[in-house]
Amino acid sequence: MPRDLEDLHKGATVPGDCGAPHDVMPPWMDRDRFNRGRDFFQRHLPGIFMSHYINVIFGFGVGSILDVLLYTGKSSSPEQAMKRYISTVRRLILWHDGDVWDVNSKAHRSVMAVRNMHGRVARAITKDRKGRGCEPEHNENYSSGVTAVSGSDRVYISQYDMALTQAGFIGFVLYPEKFGILCTIAELEDYIFFWRGIGYLLGMEDEYNMCSGNYAETCRIISQIENELIKPGFQNPPEGFDLATTSFIDGMQLYLKGNHLAKDVMFSFVYDLMDLPMYKVSLDDLYMFIAMKGVVFNTERVPGLSGFAISHLSAVLNDLAVLPTAGIKAKRSVIAENKSSS
């Protein structure tokens, strides 16, 4: 079990898939606890959805993760970023709704599809980079945590990268109240345990599975990731950061009407979350950020608000799931016209 970020970093030269069998549960698996973690997602969907959205933006600040995303081309334009995020959300819902331990279930096949995809991408990048005999350029003032790994020793989608990505899905446990999630530490530990199981199925070794510990141990690692990787990544962004963040946020704006998820609003939320100096925005965006922060914080505090949010979010996700490419391009055209006229 990793004790800190340094322990995780040892996995930077270890392939992300340890080859563990996908059809055998690990000896530490507690199905009742795992299922309680699944139920946690259902009860706190709005806050968790918001945290996942924010953590996608966080991930763009980590050079090793951003490098892979940009290589695949799935974060290089609003259309591509939107399609990628919708696909991720649909998988997450399936993993929480279905039985990932049943090898014949859609949920299990979905997890295996992601595991296999990681392997294909890792092999493709390795072959391409070695063939060209070069490494990607990065901001000299920023460390992604893999500076000691270069050249032929570089492992793409390593156990370290898997752990950092895993942190994004449970990062909210560090401050659940900021996402409007009202729960006990025991409930948070159940959700952490759920992601320990998902990590195992994706090929993570227990040695690098950051969800192997209790609440305090997990929070210690998340806090280190935030302070040593995410914050520096935002203050001195890696190459491609602006492209990825703009594509992602604009991609979501292709569907969502209004400016409640506009880039300056979301960056204000991110900076506030990490206690960074206030992000400079217009007065209108500042008002929008304050309003959004208030709604998110009070989602489970105001009677009826959580139910309304879940109902609205479900409708949005269902609509996004069937939105055709032509519809995406049409919405982009309308948004561009609105921006030029405003």
Short mmCIF file of N, CA, C and O in Angstrom, two decimals, residues 34-97:
data_model
loop_
_atom_site.label_atom_id
_atom_site.label_comp_id
_atom_site.label_asym_id
_atom_site.label_seq_id
_atom_site.Cartn_x
_atom_site.Cartn_y
_atom_site.Cartn_z
N PHE A 34 -17.95 -2.82 -1.15
CA PHE A 34 -17.85 -2.35 -2.53
C PHE A 34 -19.20 -1.82 -3.00
O PHE A 34 -19.28 -0.74 -3.61
N ASN A 35 -20.27 -2.54 -2.69
CA ASN A 35 -21.61 -2.13 -3.11
C ASN A 35 -22.07 -0.88 -2.37
O ASN A 35 -22.82 -0.07 -2.92
N ARG A 36 -21.64 -0.72 -1.12
CA ARG A 36 -21.97 0.52 -0.41
C ARG A 36 -21.31 1.70 -1.11
O ARG A 36 -21.87 2.80 -1.16
N GLY A 37 -20.11 1.48 -1.64
CA GLY A 37 -19.44 2.52 -2.40
C GLY A 37 -20.19 2.87 -3.67
O GLY A 37 -20.30 4.05 -4.04
N ARG A 38 -20.75 1.87 -4.32
CA ARG A 38 -21.58 2.10 -5.51
C ARG A 38 -22.79 2.94 -5.15
O ARG A 38 -23.15 3.89 -5.86
N ASP A 39 -23.43 2.60 -4.04
CA ASP A 39 -24.63 3.33 -3.62
C ASP A 39 -24.31 4.78 -3.27
O ASP A 39 -25.15 5.67 -3.46
N PHE A 40 -23.12 5.01 -2.76
CA PHE A 40 -22.70 6.38 -2.42
C PHE A 40 -22.77 7.28 -3.64
O PHE A 40 -23.21 8.43 -3.56
N PHE A 41 -22.36 6.76 -4.77
CA PHE A 41 -22.39 7.51 -6.03
C PHE A 41 -23.82 7.93 -6.37
O PHE A 41 -24.06 9.07 -6.78
N GLN A 42 -24.75 7.02 -6.20
CA GLN A 42 -26.15 7.31 -6.52
C GLN A 42 -26.73 8.39 -5.61
O GLN A 42 -27.50 9.24 -6.06
N ARG A 43 -26.35 8.37 -4.34
CA ARG A 43 -26.91 9.32 -3.37
C ARG A 43 -26.33 10.73 -3.53
O ARG A 43 -26.97 11.71 -3.17
N HIS A 44 -25.12 10.81 -4.06
CA HIS A 44 -24.43 12.11 -4.12
C HIS A 44 -24.01 12.45 -5.55
O HIS A 44 -22.97 13.07 -5.76
N LEU A 45 -24.84 12.06 -6.51
CA LEU A 45 -24.49 12.23 -7.93
C LEU A 45 -24.13 13.66 -8.32
O LEU A 45 -23.10 13.86 -8.98
N PRO A 46 -24.90 14.70 -7.94
CA PRO A 46 -24.55 16.05 -8.38
C PRO A 46 -23.16 16.50 -7.93
O PRO A 46 -22.38 17.02 -8.73
N GLY A 47 -22.85 16.28 -6.65
CA GLY A 47 -21.55 16.70 -6.14
C GLY A 47 -20.41 15.92 -6.75
O GLY A 47 -19.35 16.48 -7.07
N ILE A 48 -20.59 14.61 -6.93
CA ILE A 48 -19.54 13.79 -7.51
C ILE A 48 -19.34 14.15 -8.98
O ILE A 48 -18.21 14.22 -9.47
N PHE A 49 -20.43 14.38 -9.69
CA PHE A 49 -20.34 14.77 -11.10
C PHE A 49 -19.55 16.07 -11.22
O PHE A 49 -18.66 16.20 -12.08
N MET A 50 -19.85 17.04 -10.35
CA MET A 50 -19.14 18.32 -10.37
C MET A 50 -17.66 18.11 -10.06
O MET A 50 -16.79 18.72 -10.70
N SER A 51 -17.36 17.25 -9.10
CA SER A 51 -15.96 17.01 -8.74
C SER A 51 -15.21 16.35 -9.89
O SER A 51 -14.04 16.66 -10.14
N HIS A 52 -15.85 15.43 -10.60
CA HIS A 52 -15.21 14.79 -11.75
C HIS A 52 -14.93 15.82 -12.85
O HIS A 52 -13.87 15.78 -13.50
N TYR A 53 -15.87 16.72 -13.05
CA TYR A 53 -15.70 17.77 -14.05
C TYR A 53 -14.46 18.61 -13.71
O TYR A 53 -13.60 18.87 -14.56
N ILE A 54 -14.36 19.01 -12.44
CA ILE A 54 -13.23 19.82 -11.99
C ILE A 54 -11.92 19.04 -12.10
O ILE A 54 -10.89 19.58 -12.50
N ASN A 55 -11.97 17.77 -11.77
CA ASN A 55 -10.74 16.99 -11.77
C ASN A 55 -10.24 16.68 -13.18
O ASN A 55 -9.05 16.37 -13.34
N VAL A 56 -11.11 16.75 -14.17
CA VAL A 56 -10.64 16.66 -15.56
C VAL A 56 -9.72 17.86 -15.83
O VAL A 56 -8.64 17.72 -16.41
N ILE A 57 -10.15 19.02 -15.37
CA ILE A 57 -9.35 20.24 -15.54
C ILE A 57 -8.05 20.12 -14.75
O ILE A 57 -6.97 20.48 -15.23
N PHE A 58 -8.13 19.58 -13.53
CA PHE A 58 -6.92 19.35 -12.73
C PHE A 58 -5.91 18.50 -13.51
O PHE A 58 -4.70 18.77 -13.50
N GLY A 59 -6.43 17.44 -14.14
CA GLY A 59 -5.55 16.51 -14.85
C GLY A 59 -4.74 17.15 -15.95
O GLY A 59 -3.63 16.69 -16.26
N PHE A 60 -5.26 18.21 -16.55
CA PHE A 60 -4.53 18.89 -17.62
C PHE A 60 -3.27 19.57 -17.09
O PHE A 60 -2.39 19.94 -17.87
N GLY A 61 -3.19 19.75 -15.78
CA GLY A 61 -2.01 20.37 -15.19
C GLY A 61 -0.89 19.39 -14.91
O GLY A 61 0.18 19.80 -14.47
N VAL A 62 -1.13 18.10 -15.13
CA VAL A 62 -0.12 17.08 -14.91
C VAL A 62 0.47 16.66 -16.25
O VAL A 62 -0.22 16.07 -17.08
N GLY A 63 1.74 16.97 -16.45
CA GLY A 63 2.36 16.80 -17.77
C GLY A 63 2.27 15.41 -18.35
O GLY A 63 1.98 15.24 -19.54
N SER A 64 2.50 14.37 -17.54
CA SER A 64 2.51 13.00 -18.06
C SER A 64 1.12 12.58 -18.52
O SER A 64 0.98 11.83 -19.50
N ILE A 65 0.08 13.05 -17.84
CA ILE A 65 -1.29 12.72 -18.22
C ILE A 65 -1.71 13.51 -19.46
O ILE A 65 -2.29 12.98 -20.40
N LEU A 66 -1.40 14.80 -19.44
CA LEU A 66 -1.74 15.66 -20.58
C LEU A 66 -1.06 15.19 -21.85
O LEU A 66 -1.65 15.22 -22.94
N ASP A 67 0.17 14.73 -21.73
CA ASP A 67 0.93 14.25 -22.89
C ASP A 67 0.18 13.14 -23.61
O ASP A 67 0.05 13.14 -24.84
N VAL A 68 -0.35 12.19 -22.84
CA VAL A 68 -1.08 11.07 -23.43
C VAL A 68 -2.39 11.55 -24.05
O VAL A 68 -2.76 11.14 -25.16
N LEU A 69 -3.10 12.43 -23.35
CA LEU A 69 -4.38 12.92 -23.86
C LEU A 69 -4.21 13.65 -25.19
O LEU A 69 -5.00 13.48 -26.12
N LEU A 70 -3.17 14.47 -25.29
CA LEU A 70 -2.93 15.21 -26.52
C LEU A 70 -2.48 14.28 -27.65
O LEU A 70 -2.81 14.51 -28.81
N TYR A 71 -1.74 13.25 -27.29
CA TYR A 71 -1.29 12.29 -28.31
C TYR A 71 -2.49 11.61 -28.98
O TYR A 71 -2.50 11.40 -30.18
N THR A 72 -3.50 11.25 -28.17
CA THR A 72 -4.66 10.56 -28.71
C THR A 72 -5.52 11.48 -29.57
O THR A 72 -6.35 11.00 -30.36
N GLY A 73 -5.34 12.80 -29.42
CA GLY A 73 -6.14 13.75 -30.19
C GLY A 73 -7.54 13.96 -29.65
O GLY A 73 -8.34 14.68 -30.26
N LYS A 74 -7.83 13.37 -28.48
CA LYS A 74 -9.19 13.45 -27.95
C LYS A 74 -9.40 14.65 -27.02
O LYS A 74 -10.44 14.77 -26.39
N SER A 75 -8.41 15.52 -26.95
CA SER A 75 -8.56 16.76 -26.16
C SER A 75 -8.08 17.96 -26.95
O SER A 75 -7.72 18.98 -26.38
N SER A 76 -8.06 17.82 -28.28
CA SER A 76 -7.48 18.85 -29.13
C SER A 76 -8.50 19.79 -29.76
O SER A 76 -8.12 20.78 -30.38
N SER A 77 -9.78 19.49 -29.61
CA SER A 77 -10.82 20.35 -30.15
C SER A 77 -12.05 20.22 -29.27
O SER A 77 -12.22 19.20 -28.58
N PRO A 78 -12.94 21.22 -29.28
CA PRO A 78 -14.15 21.13 -28.45
C PRO A 78 -14.99 19.90 -28.77
O PRO A 78 -15.50 19.24 -27.85
N GLU A 79 -15.12 19.56 -30.06
CA GLU A 79 -15.93 18.40 -30.43
C GLU A 79 -15.33 17.10 -29.87
O GLU A 79 -16.03 16.27 -29.29
N GLN A 80 -14.01 16.95 -30.04
CA GLN A 80 -13.34 15.74 -29.56
C GLN A 80 -13.38 15.65 -28.03
O GLN A 80 -13.60 14.58 -27.47
N ALA A 81 -13.14 16.78 -27.38
CA ALA A 81 -13.14 16.80 -25.92
C ALA A 81 -14.51 16.46 -25.37
O ALA A 81 -14.64 15.72 -24.38
N MET A 82 -15.55 16.99 -26.01
CA MET A 82 -16.90 16.72 -25.56
C MET A 82 -17.23 15.23 -25.72
O MET A 82 -17.79 14.60 -24.81
N LYS A 83 -16.89 14.67 -26.86
CA LYS A 83 -17.18 13.25 -27.10
C LYS A 83 -16.43 12.37 -26.10
O LYS A 83 -16.97 11.38 -25.59
N ARG A 84 -15.19 12.74 -25.80
CA ARG A 84 -14.40 11.96 -24.84
C ARG A 84 -15.03 12.02 -23.46
O ARG A 84 -15.14 11.01 -22.76
N TYR A 85 -15.44 13.22 -23.04
CA TYR A 85 -15.99 13.37 -21.70
C TYR A 85 -17.33 12.65 -21.57
O TYR A 85 -17.61 12.00 -20.56
N ILE A 86 -18.16 12.75 -22.60
CA ILE A 86 -19.45 12.05 -22.58
C ILE A 86 -19.22 10.55 -22.47
O ILE A 86 -19.89 9.84 -21.70
N SER A 87 -18.23 10.04 -23.22
CA SER A 87 -17.92 8.62 -23.17
C SER A 87 -17.47 8.21 -21.77
O SER A 87 -17.87 7.16 -21.24
N THR A 88 -16.66 9.06 -21.13
CA THR A 88 -16.19 8.78 -19.77
C THR A 88 -17.34 8.75 -18.78
O THR A 88 -17.44 7.85 -17.93
N VAL A 89 -18.24 9.71 -18.89
CA VAL A 89 -19.39 9.78 -17.98
C VAL A 89 -20.27 8.55 -18.13
O VAL A 89 -20.72 7.95 -17.13
N ARG A 90 -20.51 8.16 -19.36
CA ARG A 90 -21.36 6.98 -19.60
C ARG A 90 -20.71 5.73 -19.00
O ARG A 90 -21.40 4.87 -18.43
N ARG A 91 -19.40 5.61 -19.12
CA ARG A 91 -18.71 4.46 -18.52
C ARG A 91 -18.82 4.49 -17.00
O ARG A 91 -19.07 3.45 -16.37
N LEU A 92 -18.63 5.66 -16.43
CA LEU A 92 -18.70 5.77 -14.97
C LEU A 92 -20.06 5.35 -14.44
O LEU A 92 -20.17 4.63 -13.44
N ILE A 93 -21.11 5.80 -15.11
CA ILE A 93 -22.46 5.45 -14.68
C ILE A 93 -22.67 3.94 -14.80
O ILE A 93 -23.25 3.31 -13.91
N LEU A 94 -22.16 3.36 -15.88
CA LEU A 94 -22.30 1.92 -16.08
C LEU A 94 -21.55 1.14 -15.00
O LEU A 94 -22.05 0.15 -14.47
N TRP A 95 -20.35 1.60 -14.63
CA TRP A 95 -19.57 0.91 -13.60
C TRP A 95 -20.25 0.97 -12.24
O TRP A 95 -20.14 0.03 -11.46
N HIS A 96 -20.93 2.07 -11.97
CA HIS A 96 -21.61 2.22 -10.68
C HIS A 96 -22.96 1.52 -10.67
O HIS A 96 -23.43 1.09 -9.60
N ASP A 97 -23.60 1.43 -11.81
CA ASP A 97 -24.92 0.79 -11.89
C ASP A 97 -24.83 -0.72 -12.02
O ASP A 97 -25.65 -1.47 -11.48
#
